[in-house]
Coordinates of C-alpha atoms in Angstrom, one line a residue:
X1 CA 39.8 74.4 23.4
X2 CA 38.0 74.4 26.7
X3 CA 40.5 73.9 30.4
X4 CA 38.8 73.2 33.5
X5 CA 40.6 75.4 36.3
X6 CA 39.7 74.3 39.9
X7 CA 39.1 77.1 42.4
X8 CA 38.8 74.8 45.4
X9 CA 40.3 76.3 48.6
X10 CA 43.6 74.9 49.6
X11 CA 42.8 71.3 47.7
X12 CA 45.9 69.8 46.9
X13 CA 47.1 70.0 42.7
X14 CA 46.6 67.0 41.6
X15 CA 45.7 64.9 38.4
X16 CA 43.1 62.0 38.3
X17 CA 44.8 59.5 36.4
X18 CA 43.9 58.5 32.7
X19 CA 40.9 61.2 32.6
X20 CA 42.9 63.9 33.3
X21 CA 43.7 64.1 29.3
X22 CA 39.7 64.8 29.4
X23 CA 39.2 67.0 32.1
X24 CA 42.7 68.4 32.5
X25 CA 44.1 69.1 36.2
X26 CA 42.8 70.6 39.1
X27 CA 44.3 73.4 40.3
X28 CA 44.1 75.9 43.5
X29 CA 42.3 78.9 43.7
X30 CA 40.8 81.4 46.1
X31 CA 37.1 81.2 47.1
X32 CA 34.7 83.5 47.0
X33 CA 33.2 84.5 50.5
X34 CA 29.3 84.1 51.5
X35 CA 26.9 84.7 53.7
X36 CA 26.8 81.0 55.5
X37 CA 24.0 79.1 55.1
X38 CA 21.9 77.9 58.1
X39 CA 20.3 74.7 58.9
X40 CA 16.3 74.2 58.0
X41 CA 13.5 74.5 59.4
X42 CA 14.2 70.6 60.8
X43 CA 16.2 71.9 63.9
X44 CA 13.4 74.2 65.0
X45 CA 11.0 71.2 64.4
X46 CA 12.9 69.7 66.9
X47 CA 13.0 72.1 69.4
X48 CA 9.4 72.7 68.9
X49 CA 8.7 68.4 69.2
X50 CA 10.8 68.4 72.7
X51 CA 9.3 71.6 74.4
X52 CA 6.0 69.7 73.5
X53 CA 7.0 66.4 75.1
X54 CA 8.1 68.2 77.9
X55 CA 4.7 69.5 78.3
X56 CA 2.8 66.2 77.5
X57 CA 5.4 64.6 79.8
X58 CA 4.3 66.9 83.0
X59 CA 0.7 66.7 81.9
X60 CA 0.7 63.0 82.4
X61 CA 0.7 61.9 85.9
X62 CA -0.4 58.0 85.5
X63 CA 2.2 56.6 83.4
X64 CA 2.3 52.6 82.4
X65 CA 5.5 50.8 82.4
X66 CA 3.8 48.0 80.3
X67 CA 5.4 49.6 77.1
X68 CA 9.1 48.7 78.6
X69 CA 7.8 44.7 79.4
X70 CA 6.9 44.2 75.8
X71 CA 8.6 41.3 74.0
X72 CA 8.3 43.1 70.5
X73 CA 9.1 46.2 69.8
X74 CA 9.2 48.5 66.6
X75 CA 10.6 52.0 66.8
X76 CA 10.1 55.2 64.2
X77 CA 12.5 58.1 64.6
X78 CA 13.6 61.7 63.0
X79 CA 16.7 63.3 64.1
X80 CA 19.0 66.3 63.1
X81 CA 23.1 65.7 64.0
X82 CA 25.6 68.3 63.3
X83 CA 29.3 66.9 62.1
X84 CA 32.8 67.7 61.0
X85 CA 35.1 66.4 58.8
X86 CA 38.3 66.3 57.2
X87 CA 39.6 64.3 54.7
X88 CA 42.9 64.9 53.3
X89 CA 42.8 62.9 50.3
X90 CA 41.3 66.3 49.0
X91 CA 42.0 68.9 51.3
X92 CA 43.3 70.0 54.9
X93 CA 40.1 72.2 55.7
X94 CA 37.8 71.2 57.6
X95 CA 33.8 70.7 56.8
X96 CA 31.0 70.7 58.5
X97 CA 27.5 69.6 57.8
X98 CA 23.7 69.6 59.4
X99 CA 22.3 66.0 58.8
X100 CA 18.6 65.1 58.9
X101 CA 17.7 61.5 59.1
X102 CA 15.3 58.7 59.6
X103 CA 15.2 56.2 61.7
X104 CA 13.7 52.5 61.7
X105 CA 13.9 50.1 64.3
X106 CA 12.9 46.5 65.5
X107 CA 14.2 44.5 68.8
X108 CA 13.2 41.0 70.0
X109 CA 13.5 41.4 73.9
X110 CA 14.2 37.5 74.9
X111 CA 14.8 36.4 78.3
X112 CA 18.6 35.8 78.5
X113 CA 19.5 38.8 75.9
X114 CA 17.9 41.6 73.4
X115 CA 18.3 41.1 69.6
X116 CA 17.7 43.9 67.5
X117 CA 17.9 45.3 63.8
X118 CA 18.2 49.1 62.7
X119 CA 18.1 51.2 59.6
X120 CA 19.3 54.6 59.4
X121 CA 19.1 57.0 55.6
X122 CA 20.5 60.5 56.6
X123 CA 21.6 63.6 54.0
X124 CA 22.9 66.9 54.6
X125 CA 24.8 69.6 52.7
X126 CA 28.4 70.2 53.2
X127 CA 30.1 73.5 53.7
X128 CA 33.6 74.5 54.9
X129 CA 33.8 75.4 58.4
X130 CA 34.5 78.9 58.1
X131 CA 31.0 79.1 56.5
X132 CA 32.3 80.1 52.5
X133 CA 31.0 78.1 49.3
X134 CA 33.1 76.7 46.8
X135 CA 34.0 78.1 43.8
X136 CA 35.3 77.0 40.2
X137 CA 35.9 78.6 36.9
X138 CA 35.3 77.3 33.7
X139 CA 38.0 79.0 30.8
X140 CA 37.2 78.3 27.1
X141 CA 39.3 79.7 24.5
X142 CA 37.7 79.3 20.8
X143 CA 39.5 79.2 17.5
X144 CA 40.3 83.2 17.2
X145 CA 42.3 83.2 20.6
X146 CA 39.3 84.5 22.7
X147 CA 39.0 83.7 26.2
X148 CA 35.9 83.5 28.3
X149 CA 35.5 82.6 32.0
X150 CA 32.7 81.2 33.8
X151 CA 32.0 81.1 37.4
X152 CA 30.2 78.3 38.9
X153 CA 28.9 77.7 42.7
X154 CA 30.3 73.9 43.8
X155 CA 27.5 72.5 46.0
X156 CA 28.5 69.6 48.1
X157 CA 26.0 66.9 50.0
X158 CA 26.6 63.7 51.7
X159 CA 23.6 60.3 51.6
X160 CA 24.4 57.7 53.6
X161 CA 22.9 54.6 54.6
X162 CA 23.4 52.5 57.3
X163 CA 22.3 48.6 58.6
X164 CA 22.5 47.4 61.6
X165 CA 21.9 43.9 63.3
X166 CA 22.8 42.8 66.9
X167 CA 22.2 41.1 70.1
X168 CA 23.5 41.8 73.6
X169 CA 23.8 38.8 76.1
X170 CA 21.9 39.9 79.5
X171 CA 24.3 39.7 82.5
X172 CA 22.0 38.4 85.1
X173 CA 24.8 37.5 87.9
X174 CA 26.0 41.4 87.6
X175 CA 22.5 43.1 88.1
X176 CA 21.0 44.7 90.7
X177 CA 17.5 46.2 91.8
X178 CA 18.0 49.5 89.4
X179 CA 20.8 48.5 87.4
X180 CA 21.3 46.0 84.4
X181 CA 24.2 45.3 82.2
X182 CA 24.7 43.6 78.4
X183 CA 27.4 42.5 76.4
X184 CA 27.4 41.7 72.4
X185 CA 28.1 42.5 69.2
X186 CA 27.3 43.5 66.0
X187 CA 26.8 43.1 62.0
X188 CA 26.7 46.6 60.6
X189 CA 26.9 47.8 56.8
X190 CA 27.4 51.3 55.7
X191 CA 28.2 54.2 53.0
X192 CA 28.5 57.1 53.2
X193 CA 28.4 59.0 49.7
X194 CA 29.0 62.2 48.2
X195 CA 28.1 63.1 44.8
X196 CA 29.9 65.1 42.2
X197 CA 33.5 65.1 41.2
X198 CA 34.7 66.2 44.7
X199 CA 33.7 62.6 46.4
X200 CA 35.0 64.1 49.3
X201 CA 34.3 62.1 52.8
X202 CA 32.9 59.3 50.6
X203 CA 33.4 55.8 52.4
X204 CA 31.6 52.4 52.6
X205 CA 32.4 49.8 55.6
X206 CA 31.2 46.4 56.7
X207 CA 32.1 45.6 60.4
X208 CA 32.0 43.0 63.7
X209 CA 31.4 45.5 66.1
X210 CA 31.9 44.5 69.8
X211 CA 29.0 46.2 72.0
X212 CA 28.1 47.2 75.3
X213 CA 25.1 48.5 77.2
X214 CA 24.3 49.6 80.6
X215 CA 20.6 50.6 82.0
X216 CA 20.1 52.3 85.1
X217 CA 16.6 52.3 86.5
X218 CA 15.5 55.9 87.7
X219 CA 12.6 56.6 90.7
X220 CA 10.1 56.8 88.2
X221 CA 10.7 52.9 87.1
X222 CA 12.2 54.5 83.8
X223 CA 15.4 53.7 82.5
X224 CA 18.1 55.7 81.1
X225 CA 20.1 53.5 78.6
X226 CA 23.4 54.0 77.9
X227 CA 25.8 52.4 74.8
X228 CA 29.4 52.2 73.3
X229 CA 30.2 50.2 70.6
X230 CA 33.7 49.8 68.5
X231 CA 34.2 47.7 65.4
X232 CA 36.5 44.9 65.8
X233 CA 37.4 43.7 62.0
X234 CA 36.4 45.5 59.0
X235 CA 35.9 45.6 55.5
X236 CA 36.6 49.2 54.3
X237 CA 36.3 50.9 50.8
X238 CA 37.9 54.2 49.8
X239 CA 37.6 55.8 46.2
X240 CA 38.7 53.4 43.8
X241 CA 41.3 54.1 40.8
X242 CA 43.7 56.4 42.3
X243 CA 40.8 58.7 43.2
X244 CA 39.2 59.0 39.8
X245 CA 35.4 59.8 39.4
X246 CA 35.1 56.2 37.8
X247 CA 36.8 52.8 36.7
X248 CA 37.2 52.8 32.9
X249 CA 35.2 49.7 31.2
X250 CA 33.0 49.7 34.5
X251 CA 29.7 51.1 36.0
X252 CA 30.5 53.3 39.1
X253 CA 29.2 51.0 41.6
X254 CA 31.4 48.5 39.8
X255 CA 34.6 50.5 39.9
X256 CA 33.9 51.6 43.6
X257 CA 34.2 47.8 44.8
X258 CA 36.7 46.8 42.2
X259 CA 40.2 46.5 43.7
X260 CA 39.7 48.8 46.7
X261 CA 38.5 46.3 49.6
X262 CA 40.8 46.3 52.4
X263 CA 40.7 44.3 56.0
X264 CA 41.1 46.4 58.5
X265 CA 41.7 45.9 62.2
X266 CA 41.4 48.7 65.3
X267 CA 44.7 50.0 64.3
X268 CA 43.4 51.2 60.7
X269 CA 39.8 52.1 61.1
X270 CA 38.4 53.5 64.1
X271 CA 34.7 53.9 64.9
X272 CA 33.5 54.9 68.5
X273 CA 30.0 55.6 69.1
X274 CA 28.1 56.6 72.9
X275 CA 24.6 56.9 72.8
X276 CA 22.3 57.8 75.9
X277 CA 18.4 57.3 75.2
X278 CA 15.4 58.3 77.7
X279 CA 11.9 57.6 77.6
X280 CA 10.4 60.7 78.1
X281 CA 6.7 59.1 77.7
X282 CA 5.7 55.5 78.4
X283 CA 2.1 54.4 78.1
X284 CA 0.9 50.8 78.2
X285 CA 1.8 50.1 74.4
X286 CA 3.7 52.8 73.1
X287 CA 6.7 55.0 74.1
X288 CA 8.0 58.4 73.4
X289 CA 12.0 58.6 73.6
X290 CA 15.0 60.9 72.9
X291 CA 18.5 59.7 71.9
X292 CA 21.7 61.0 71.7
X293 CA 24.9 60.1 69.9
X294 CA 28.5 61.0 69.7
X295 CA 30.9 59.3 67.6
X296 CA 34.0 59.5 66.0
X297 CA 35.3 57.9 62.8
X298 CA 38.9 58.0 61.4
X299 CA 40.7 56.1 58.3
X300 CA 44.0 56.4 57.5
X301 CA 44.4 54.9 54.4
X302 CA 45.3 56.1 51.5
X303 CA 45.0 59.8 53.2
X304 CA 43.3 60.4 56.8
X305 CA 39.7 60.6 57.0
X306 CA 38.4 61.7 60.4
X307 CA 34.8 62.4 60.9
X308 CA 33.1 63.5 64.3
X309 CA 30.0 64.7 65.4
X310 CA 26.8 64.7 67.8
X311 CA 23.2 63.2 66.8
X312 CA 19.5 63.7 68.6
X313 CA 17.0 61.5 67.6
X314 CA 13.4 61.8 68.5
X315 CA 12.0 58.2 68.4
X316 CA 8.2 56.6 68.6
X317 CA 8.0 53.1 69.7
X318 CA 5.1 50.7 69.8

């Protein structure tokens, strides 16, 4: 006879469905306390890569602006973000996480707008805020009426992967010597996945975001760009089968997308992004930039999802 006792901190009781005849209930338990875990070696990278631009940046005295004039443009980046969440379709705490990820990029400068395509893969381990690990115990009772208890360390990470493709309409009549401004949308596709039986923050959404972008030219010739962007319709997906593990009769993929689409305005799913991005180093053909990004997701169906958090991105662009 073998139970499956949960030792999750301050996650609701709850049973999955049909498999909790298999699996049995979760339950709440107390955790056991850690030293916290760090980020990598990626964020001193980072901090390594921009003290180095700096220098190259200050070591450079002829600069080209042909880089910014190109019609074609691709675009390679690395960046570390750090995030919180919350999602209370498994428990009130909150979690944090380090995300590393990898950029790719491609924009089509034309003469009335800028269209432009973008893949993002990031991954990160998730941790409770507080900096403690999770814990479960596993109780097995054999034939005689012995009882045994085994600890095991609950690890949590989140993948995700996100497509973009957009254009932004130039606004000639509005510009100005050092200023320009573009308006546009949109197509973007992304999930966000975590693995194991605690899915926890796991989300996948299609939406017709509405965008906006504002350069402003600096002495140098340079521009600092500036964007916000909001989705405007949306097709969201949320753990399927009243937050079981899987669909029975289907694959998981299948079960996630089986029954659990949902259209979703503004007033349902929210998704604000800023982003403010500097070419530290411009030569005739390529560019050296930095990005950075806030955003701020929330869902509130079935339980309220809320995820925020700030993103640098080192990019190469030829």
């Amino acid at each position: 006879m073998t139970k499956i006792l949960g030792n999750i901190p301050a996650i609701k009781e709850c049973s999955i469905g049909p498999i909790k005849e298999v699996y049995g209930p979760i339950k709440v338990g107390s955790y056991a306390r850690k030293r916290p875990r760090g980020s990598t070696g990626w964020t001193s990278l980072m901090y390594m890569t921009l003290l180095l631009l700096t220098f190259c940046l200050q070591a450079q005295a002829q600069q080209s602006d042909g880089y910014l004039l190109k019609k074609n443009q691709f675009s390679v980046g690395i960046g570390v973000g750090y995030f919180k969440m919350v999602d209370f379709q498994f428990s009130p705490n909150l979690y944090q996480s380090v995300r590393k990820n990898l950029q790719l990029g491609y924009s089509n400068r034309w003469k009335k707008g800028i269209f432009s395509t973008k893949l993002n893969v990031f991954f990160g381990g998730l941790t409770l805020n507080s900096g403690s690990e999770l814990n479960f115990y596993l109780q097995e009772t054999d034939i005689y009426g012995v009882e045994t208890i085994n600890q095991e360390e609950i690890k949590l990470s989140q993948l995700g992967l996100n497509v973009e493709l957009g254009y932004l309409h130039k606004l000639s009549k509005l510009a100005s010597s050092n200023t320009m401004l573009y308006l546009g949308g949109s197509l973007e596709e992304c999930l966000i996945y975590t693995p194991g039986f605690l899915s926890m923050g796991t989300i996948n959404y299609g939406s017709l975001n509405a965008k906006a972008r504002f350069d402003y030219f600096l002495g140098n010739g340079k521009p600092i760009i500036l964007g916000l962007s909001f989705p405007i319709v949306s097709m969201v997906t949320r753990l399927p089968y009243h937050n079981a593990p899987n669909y029975p009769g289907k694959s998981g993929i299948q079960g996630f997308f089986t029954d659990n689409n949902h259209i979703e305005t503004l007033g349902h799913f929210q998704n604000f992004r800023f982003s403010a991005k500097y070419n530290w180093l411009v030569r005739k053909r390529v560019a050296l930039d930095i990005t950075y990004e806030a955003s701020w997701m929330h869902y509130n169906r079935p339980e309220h999802l809320t995820q925020m958090g700030n993103q640098l991105t080192l990019g190469f662009n030829f």
